[in-house]
JSON list of C-alpha atoms in Angstrom, two decimals:
[
{"chain": "A", "resi": 1, "resn": "MET", "atom": "CA", "xyz": [-20.64, -10.07, -29.99]},
{"chain": "A", "resi": 2, "resn": "PRO", "atom": "CA", "xyz": [-19.48, -12.33, -27.12]},
{"chain": "A", "resi": 3, "resn": "SER", "atom": "CA", "xyz": [-21.50, -12.39, -23.91]},
{"chain": "A", "resi": 4, "resn": "ARG", "atom": "CA", "xyz": [-20.26, -10.68, -20.76]},
{"chain": "A", "resi": 5, "resn": "ARG", "atom": "CA", "xyz": [-19.71, -14.10, -19.18]},
{"chain": "A", "resi": 6, "resn": "ALA", "atom": "CA", "xyz": [-17.60, -15.31, -22.14]},
{"chain": "A", "resi": 7, "resn": "LEU", "atom": "CA", "xyz": [-15.57, -12.09, -22.10]},
{"chain": "A", "resi": 8, "resn": "LEU", "atom": "CA", "xyz": [-14.94, -12.28, -18.34]},
{"chain": "A", "resi": 9, "resn": "GLY", "atom": "CA", "xyz": [-13.97, -15.93, -18.63]},
{"chain": "A", "resi": 10, "resn": "SER", "atom": "CA", "xyz": [-11.47, -15.32, -21.42]},
{"chain": "A", "resi": 11, "resn": "VAL", "atom": "CA", "xyz": [-9.95, -12.32, -19.61]},
{"chain": "A", "resi": 12, "resn": "GLY", "atom": "CA", "xyz": [-9.59, -14.42, -16.44]},
{"chain": "A", "resi": 13, "resn": "SER", "atom": "CA", "xyz": [-7.91, -17.22, -18.38]},
{"chain": "A", "resi": 14, "resn": "GLY", "atom": "CA", "xyz": [-5.51, -14.78, -20.02]},
{"chain": "A", "resi": 15, "resn": "VAL", "atom": "CA", "xyz": [-4.51, -13.25, -16.71]},
{"chain": "A", "resi": 16, "resn": "SER", "atom": "CA", "xyz": [-3.96, -16.73, -15.24]},
{"chain": "A", "resi": 17, "resn": "LEU", "atom": "CA", "xyz": [-1.72, -17.73, -18.13]},
{"chain": "A", "resi": 18, "resn": "ALA", "atom": "CA", "xyz": [0.22, -14.47, -17.92]},
{"chain": "A", "resi": 19, "resn": "LEU", "atom": "CA", "xyz": [0.81, -15.01, -14.20]},
{"chain": "A", "resi": 20, "resn": "ALA", "atom": "CA", "xyz": [1.85, -18.61, -14.71]},
{"chain": "A", "resi": 21, "resn": "GLY", "atom": "CA", "xyz": [5.13, -17.51, -16.28]},
{"chain": "A", "resi": 22, "resn": "CYS", "atom": "CA", "xyz": [5.91, -15.37, -13.24]},
{"chain": "A", "resi": 23, "resn": "LEU", "atom": "CA", "xyz": [5.22, -18.25, -10.88]},
{"chain": "A", "resi": 24, "resn": "ASN", "atom": "CA", "xyz": [8.05, -20.34, -12.25]},
{"chain": "A", "resi": 25, "resn": "ARG", "atom": "CA", "xyz": [10.43, -17.86, -10.61]},
{"chain": "A", "resi": 26, "resn": "ALA", "atom": "CA", "xyz": [8.67, -17.91, -7.21]},
{"chain": "A", "resi": 27, "resn": "ARG", "atom": "CA", "xyz": [10.48, -19.82, -4.48]},
{"chain": "A", "resi": 28, "resn": "ARG", "atom": "CA", "xyz": [9.02, -23.20, -3.54]},
{"chain": "A", "resi": 29, "resn": "VAL", "atom": "CA", "xyz": [8.40, -23.67, 0.18]},
{"chain": "A", "resi": 30, "resn": "GLU", "atom": "CA", "xyz": [6.97, -26.25, 2.55]},
{"chain": "A", "resi": 31, "resn": "ALA", "atom": "CA", "xyz": [3.55, -24.97, 3.62]},
{"chain": "A", "resi": 32, "resn": "TYR", "atom": "CA", "xyz": [0.19, -26.08, 4.94]},
{"chain": "A", "resi": 33, "resn": "VAL", "atom": "CA", "xyz": [-3.36, -25.29, 3.86]},
{"chain": "A", "resi": 34, "resn": "GLN", "atom": "CA", "xyz": [-5.03, -23.10, 6.48]},
{"chain": "A", "resi": 35, "resn": "PHE", "atom": "CA", "xyz": [-8.28, -22.59, 4.56]},
{"chain": "A", "resi": 36, "resn": "LYS", "atom": "CA", "xyz": [-10.11, -23.14, 1.28]},
{"chain": "A", "resi": 37, "resn": "LEU", "atom": "CA", "xyz": [-13.02, -21.21, -0.13]},
{"chain": "A", "resi": 38, "resn": "ILE", "atom": "CA", "xyz": [-15.08, -20.84, -3.26]},
{"chain": "A", "resi": 39, "resn": "ASP", "atom": "CA", "xyz": [-16.88, -17.63, -4.17]},
{"chain": "A", "resi": 40, "resn": "GLY", "atom": "CA", "xyz": [-19.22, -17.03, -7.06]},
{"chain": "A", "resi": 41, "resn": "VAL", "atom": "CA", "xyz": [-18.62, -13.59, -8.55]},
{"chain": "A", "resi": 42, "resn": "ILE", "atom": "CA", "xyz": [-21.42, -11.43, -9.93]},
{"chain": "A", "resi": 43, "resn": "ALA", "atom": "CA", "xyz": [-20.51, -8.32, -11.94]},
{"chain": "A", "resi": 44, "resn": "GLU", "atom": "CA", "xyz": [-23.18, -5.62, -11.65]},
{"chain": "A", "resi": 45, "resn": "SER", "atom": "CA", "xyz": [-22.99, -1.95, -12.54]},
{"chain": "A", "resi": 46, "resn": "GLY", "atom": "CA", "xyz": [-19.20, -2.03, -12.79]},
{"chain": "A", "resi": 47, "resn": "ARG", "atom": "CA", "xyz": [-18.82, -3.69, -9.37]},
{"chain": "A", "resi": 48, "resn": "ARG", "atom": "CA", "xyz": [-17.99, -7.22, -8.34]},
{"chain": "A", "resi": 49, "resn": "ARG", "atom": "CA", "xyz": [-20.05, -8.94, -5.68]},
{"chain": "A", "resi": 50, "resn": "GLU", "atom": "CA", "xyz": [-18.73, -12.17, -4.19]},
{"chain": "A", "resi": 51, "resn": "VAL", "atom": "CA", "xyz": [-21.23, -14.81, -3.10]},
{"chain": "A", "resi": 52, "resn": "PRO", "atom": "CA", "xyz": [-19.70, -17.31, -0.62]},
{"chain": "A", "resi": 53, "resn": "ILE", "atom": "CA", "xyz": [-20.28, -20.94, -1.67]},
{"chain": "A", "resi": 54, "resn": "VAL", "atom": "CA", "xyz": [-18.13, -22.91, 0.79]},
{"chain": "A", "resi": 55, "resn": "GLU", "atom": "CA", "xyz": [-15.38, -22.10, 3.29]},
{"chain": "A", "resi": 56, "resn": "VAL", "atom": "CA", "xyz": [-13.34, -24.49, 5.43]},
{"chain": "A", "resi": 57, "resn": "ASP", "atom": "CA", "xyz": [-10.76, -23.39, 8.07]},
{"chain": "A", "resi": 58, "resn": "ALA", "atom": "CA", "xyz": [-8.00, -25.24, 9.88]},
{"chain": "A", "resi": 59, "resn": "SER", "atom": "CA", "xyz": [-8.64, -26.50, 13.41]},
{"chain": "A", "resi": 60, "resn": "TYR", "atom": "CA", "xyz": [-4.90, -26.24, 14.25]},
{"chain": "A", "resi": 61, "resn": "GLU", "atom": "CA", "xyz": [-5.23, -29.47, 16.22]},
{"chain": "A", "resi": 62, "resn": "ASN", "atom": "CA", "xyz": [-3.59, -32.71, 15.07]},
{"chain": "A", "resi": 63, "resn": "GLY", "atom": "CA", "xyz": [-6.11, -35.48, 14.49]},
{"chain": "A", "resi": 64, "resn": "THR", "atom": "CA", "xyz": [-9.17, -33.21, 14.30]},
{"chain": "A", "resi": 65, "resn": "GLN", "atom": "CA", "xyz": [-11.38, -32.28, 11.36]},
{"chain": "A", "resi": 66, "resn": "PRO", "atom": "CA", "xyz": [-11.15, -28.85, 9.75]},
{"chain": "A", "resi": 67, "resn": "GLU", "atom": "CA", "xyz": [-13.96, -26.42, 10.62]},
{"chain": "A", "resi": 68, "resn": "LEU", "atom": "CA", "xyz": [-16.78, -25.92, 8.13]},
{"chain": "A", "resi": 69, "resn": "VAL", "atom": "CA", "xyz": [-17.27, -22.14, 8.33]},
{"chain": "A", "resi": 70, "resn": "HIS", "atom": "CA", "xyz": [-19.85, -21.71, 5.57]},
{"chain": "A", "resi": 71, "resn": "LEU", "atom": "CA", "xyz": [-21.82, -23.84, 3.12]},
{"chain": "A", "resi": 72, "resn": "ASP", "atom": "CA", "xyz": [-24.40, -22.14, 0.92]},
{"chain": "A", "resi": 73, "resn": "GLU", "atom": "CA", "xyz": [-27.70, -24.04, 1.12]},
{"chain": "A", "resi": 74, "resn": "GLU", "atom": "CA", "xyz": [-28.22, -23.80, -2.64]},
{"chain": "A", "resi": 75, "resn": "TRP", "atom": "CA", "xyz": [-25.02, -25.79, -3.27]},
{"chain": "A", "resi": 76, "resn": "ALA", "atom": "CA", "xyz": [-24.88, -27.99, -0.14]},
{"chain": "A", "resi": 77, "resn": "ASP", "atom": "CA", "xyz": [-25.96, -31.19, -1.92]},
{"chain": "A", "resi": 78, "resn": "ARG", "atom": "CA", "xyz": [-23.11, -30.78, -4.44]},
{"chain": "A", "resi": 79, "resn": "PHE", "atom": "CA", "xyz": [-20.42, -31.29, -1.76]},
{"chain": "A", "resi": 80, "resn": "PRO", "atom": "CA", "xyz": [-20.61, -34.90, -0.46]},
{"chain": "A", "resi": 81, "resn": "VAL", "atom": "CA", "xyz": [-17.91, -34.13, 2.16]},
{"chain": "A", "resi": 82, "resn": "PRO", "atom": "CA", "xyz": [-18.19, -30.38, 2.81]},
{"chain": "A", "resi": 83, "resn": "ARG", "atom": "CA", "xyz": [-15.12, -30.26, 5.10]},
{"chain": "A", "resi": 84, "resn": "ARG", "atom": "CA", "xyz": [-13.09, -31.58, 2.15]},
{"chain": "A", "resi": 85, "resn": "PRO", "atom": "CA", "xyz": [-14.52, -29.66, -0.83]},
{"chain": "A", "resi": 86, "resn": "VAL", "atom": "CA", "xyz": [-13.65, -30.88, -4.32]},
{"chain": "A", "resi": 87, "resn": "VAL", "atom": "CA", "xyz": [-15.13, -29.40, -7.49]},
{"chain": "A", "resi": 88, "resn": "PRO", "atom": "CA", "xyz": [-15.67, -31.84, -10.37]},
{"chain": "A", "resi": 89, "resn": "GLU", "atom": "CA", "xyz": [-16.16, -30.49, -13.90]},
{"chain": "A", "resi": 90, "resn": "SER", "atom": "CA", "xyz": [-19.96, -30.81, -13.61]},
{"chain": "A", "resi": 91, "resn": "LEU", "atom": "CA", "xyz": [-20.09, -28.63, -10.49]},
{"chain": "A", "resi": 92, "resn": "HIS", "atom": "CA", "xyz": [-17.68, -26.10, -11.98]},
{"chain": "A", "resi": 93, "resn": "GLY", "atom": "CA", "xyz": [-19.96, -25.91, -15.04]},
{"chain": "A", "resi": 94, "resn": "ALA", "atom": "CA", "xyz": [-23.02, -25.32, -12.86]},
{"chain": "A", "resi": 95, "resn": "LEU", "atom": "CA", "xyz": [-21.21, -22.59, -10.91]},
{"chain": "A", "resi": 96, "resn": "ALA", "atom": "CA", "xyz": [-19.97, -20.98, -14.14]},
{"chain": "A", "resi": 97, "resn": "ASP", "atom": "CA", "xyz": [-23.54, -20.99, -15.50]},
{"chain": "A", "resi": 98, "resn": "ARG", "atom": "CA", "xyz": [-24.85, -19.28, -12.36]},
{"chain": "A", "resi": 99, "resn": "PHE", "atom": "CA", "xyz": [-22.06, -16.70, -11.82]},
{"chain": "A", "resi": 100, "resn": "ASP", "atom": "CA", "xyz": [-19.98, -14.39, -14.00]},
{"chain": "A", "resi": 101, "resn": "ALA", "atom": "CA", "xyz": [-16.82, -15.96, -12.54]},
{"chain": "A", "resi": 102, "resn": "VAL", "atom": "CA", "xyz": [-15.86, -18.60, -9.98]},
{"chain": "A", "resi": 103, "resn": "ARG", "atom": "CA", "xyz": [-13.07, -17.78, -7.54]},
{"chain": "A", "resi": 104, "resn": "TYR", "atom": "CA", "xyz": [-11.06, -20.61, -5.95]},
{"chain": "A", "resi": 105, "resn": "VAL", "atom": "CA", "xyz": [-8.88, -19.54, -3.00]},
{"chain": "A", "resi": 106, "resn": "VAL", "atom": "CA", "xyz": [-6.41, -21.53, -0.95]},
{"chain": "A", "resi": 107, "resn": "GLY", "atom": "CA", "xyz": [-4.86, -19.97, 2.14]},
{"chain": "A", "resi": 108, "resn": "ALA", "atom": "CA", "xyz": [-1.34, -21.31, 2.55]},
{"chain": "A", "resi": 109, "resn": "THR", "atom": "CA", "xyz": [0.97, -20.74, 5.53]},
{"chain": "A", "resi": 110, "resn": "SER", "atom": "CA", "xyz": [4.70, -21.35, 5.83]},
{"chain": "A", "resi": 111, "resn": "PRO", "atom": "CA", "xyz": [7.58, -20.48, 8.15]},
{"chain": "A", "resi": 112, "resn": "ALA", "atom": "CA", "xyz": [9.53, -19.57, 4.99]},
{"chain": "A", "resi": 113, "resn": "TRP", "atom": "CA", "xyz": [7.09, -16.72, 4.26]},
{"chain": "A", "resi": 114, "resn": "ALA", "atom": "CA", "xyz": [7.47, -15.14, 7.72]},
{"chain": "A", "resi": 115, "resn": "GLU", "atom": "CA", "xyz": [8.49, -11.48, 7.88]},
{"chain": "A", "resi": 116, "resn": "GLY", "atom": "CA", "xyz": [10.17, -9.59, 10.70]},
{"chain": "A", "resi": 117, "resn": "GLU", "atom": "CA", "xyz": [9.55, -11.14, 14.11]},
{"chain": "A", "resi": 118, "resn": "GLU", "atom": "CA", "xyz": [6.71, -13.38, 12.89]},
{"chain": "A", "resi": 119, "resn": "SER", "atom": "CA", "xyz": [7.15, -17.16, 12.93]},
{"chain": "A", "resi": 120, "resn": "LEU", "atom": "CA", "xyz": [4.79, -17.74, 9.98]},
{"chain": "A", "resi": 121, "resn": "GLY", "atom": "CA", "xyz": [3.66, -15.96, 6.83]},
{"chain": "A", "resi": 122, "resn": "SER", "atom": "CA", "xyz": [0.62, -16.62, 4.66]},
{"chain": "A", "resi": 123, "resn": "PHE", "atom": "CA", "xyz": [-0.69, -16.12, 1.16]},
{"chain": "A", "resi": 124, "resn": "ASN", "atom": "CA", "xyz": [-4.48, -16.25, 0.87]},
{"chain": "A", "resi": 125, "resn": "VAL", "atom": "CA", "xyz": [-4.80, -16.03, -2.88]},
{"chain": "A", "resi": 126, "resn": "ALA", "atom": "CA", "xyz": [-6.53, -17.37, -5.96]},
{"chain": "A", "resi": 127, "resn": "THR", "atom": "CA", "xyz": [-5.60, -20.66, -7.57]},
{"chain": "A", "resi": 128, "resn": "THR", "atom": "CA", "xyz": [-6.89, -22.97, -10.27]},
{"chain": "A", "resi": 129, "resn": "ARG", "atom": "CA", "xyz": [-9.68, -25.47, -9.73]},
{"chain": "A", "resi": 130, "resn": "GLU", "atom": "CA", "xyz": [-7.08, -28.19, -10.25]},
{"chain": "A", "resi": 131, "resn": "ASN", "atom": "CA", "xyz": [-4.83, -26.85, -7.46]},
{"chain": "A", "resi": 132, "resn": "PHE", "atom": "CA", "xyz": [-7.90, -26.33, -5.26]},
{"chain": "A", "resi": 133, "resn": "ASN", "atom": "CA", "xyz": [-8.88, -29.98, -5.76]},
{"chain": "A", "resi": 134, "resn": "ARG", "atom": "CA", "xyz": [-5.36, -31.31, -5.06]},
{"chain": "A", "resi": 135, "resn": "VAL", "atom": "CA", "xyz": [-5.22, -30.09, -1.47]},
{"chain": "A", "resi": 136, "resn": "GLN", "atom": "CA", "xyz": [-7.43, -30.03, 1.60]},
{"chain": "A", "resi": 137, "resn": "VAL", "atom": "CA", "xyz": [-7.27, -27.98, 4.80]},
{"chain": "A", "resi": 138, "resn": "HIS", "atom": "CA", "xyz": [-4.42, -29.37, 6.98]},
{"chain": "A", "resi": 139, "resn": "THR", "atom": "CA", "xyz": [-2.56, -30.67, 3.89]},
{"chain": "A", "resi": 140, "resn": "ALA", "atom": "CA", "xyz": [1.22, -30.30, 3.90]},
{"chain": "A", "resi": 141, "resn": "MET", "atom": "CA", "xyz": [2.46, -29.24, 0.48]},
{"chain": "A", "resi": 142, "resn": "THR", "atom": "CA", "xyz": [5.26, -27.70, -1.50]},
{"chain": "A", "resi": 143, "resn": "ALA", "atom": "CA", "xyz": [3.92, -24.47, -2.98]},
{"chain": "A", "resi": 144, "resn": "SER", "atom": "CA", "xyz": [4.93, -21.11, -4.42]},
{"chain": "A", "resi": 145, "resn": "SER", "atom": "CA", "xyz": [3.17, -17.78, -4.63]},
{"chain": "A", "resi": 146, "resn": "ASP", "atom": "CA", "xyz": [3.88, -14.39, -6.12]},
{"chain": "A", "resi": 147, "resn": "GLY", "atom": "CA", "xyz": [1.41, -12.84, -3.68]},
{"chain": "A", "resi": 148, "resn": "THR", "atom": "CA", "xyz": [-1.53, -12.91, -6.09]},
{"chain": "A", "resi": 149, "resn": "TYR", "atom": "CA", "xyz": [-1.69, -16.57, -7.12]},
{"chain": "A", "resi": 150, "resn": "LEU", "atom": "CA", "xyz": [-0.79, -19.95, -5.56]},
{"chain": "A", "resi": 151, "resn": "THR", "atom": "CA", "xyz": [0.74, -22.94, -7.30]},
{"chain": "A", "resi": 152, "resn": "VAL", "atom": "CA", "xyz": [0.81, -26.36, -5.63]},
{"chain": "A", "resi": 153, "resn": "HIS", "atom": "CA", "xyz": [3.90, -28.32, -6.68]},
{"chain": "A", "resi": 154, "resn": "SER", "atom": "CA", "xyz": [3.42, -31.40, -4.52]},
{"chain": "A", "resi": 155, "resn": "VAL", "atom": "CA", "xyz": [1.13, -32.76, -1.81]},
{"chain": "A", "resi": 156, "resn": "ASP", "atom": "CA", "xyz": [3.07, -34.12, 1.14]},
{"chain": "A", "resi": 157, "resn": "GLY", "atom": "CA", "xyz": [0.54, -35.67, 3.55]},
{"chain": "A", "resi": 158, "resn": "LEU", "atom": "CA", "xyz": [-0.81, -33.87, 6.64]},
{"chain": "A", "resi": 159, "resn": "TRP", "atom": "CA", "xyz": [0.85, -30.99, 8.46]},
{"chain": "A", "resi": 160, "resn": "GLU", "atom": "CA", "xyz": [1.87, -31.68, 12.06]},
{"chain": "A", "resi": 161, "resn": "PHE", "atom": "CA", "xyz": [0.69, -28.62, 13.99]},
{"chain": "A", "resi": 162, "resn": "ASP", "atom": "CA", "xyz": [2.49, -27.15, 16.98]},
{"chain": "A", "resi": 163, "resn": "ARG", "atom": "CA", "xyz": [1.47, -24.13, 19.03]},
{"chain": "A", "resi": 164, "resn": "ASP", "atom": "CA", "xyz": [3.31, -21.70, 16.69]},
{"chain": "A", "resi": 165, "resn": "ASP", "atom": "CA", "xyz": [1.26, -22.74, 13.62]},
{"chain": "A", "resi": 166, "resn": "ARG", "atom": "CA", "xyz": [-1.52, -20.17, 14.00]}
]
């Protein structure tokens, strides 16, 4: 019988592949990365508990570094540049060994996603480790989202912030 970790991993992969087909129909937009985070997920007694590993937020100022919001002490030495987190295969393996699942999230913001009177709209959703590694906070990109998952189509340098980009 497969372990709980193996079962959760295969279910997560299946859901990701199922969603990938839907993403091809999502509209591509110019967007910027407003935050990145990694959570380790522990499944206990039918509940999911998220353990924050690292979180980086935008400064919204041109020429300034993103803000390091959180870095778990247990994993701090695994991120050489914490404000620009990248997860190599070895770190992903260590996280997968420690947690039941690893959740990569990229918060993306675009004028094209604005609703009503708003000037911007955002999707703060899961993505793959590969997409997570392709972008950093403040990155300009072409992306699409169905509201549950983010796909990065291209990386287009740094976003030039103005006062409406918050």
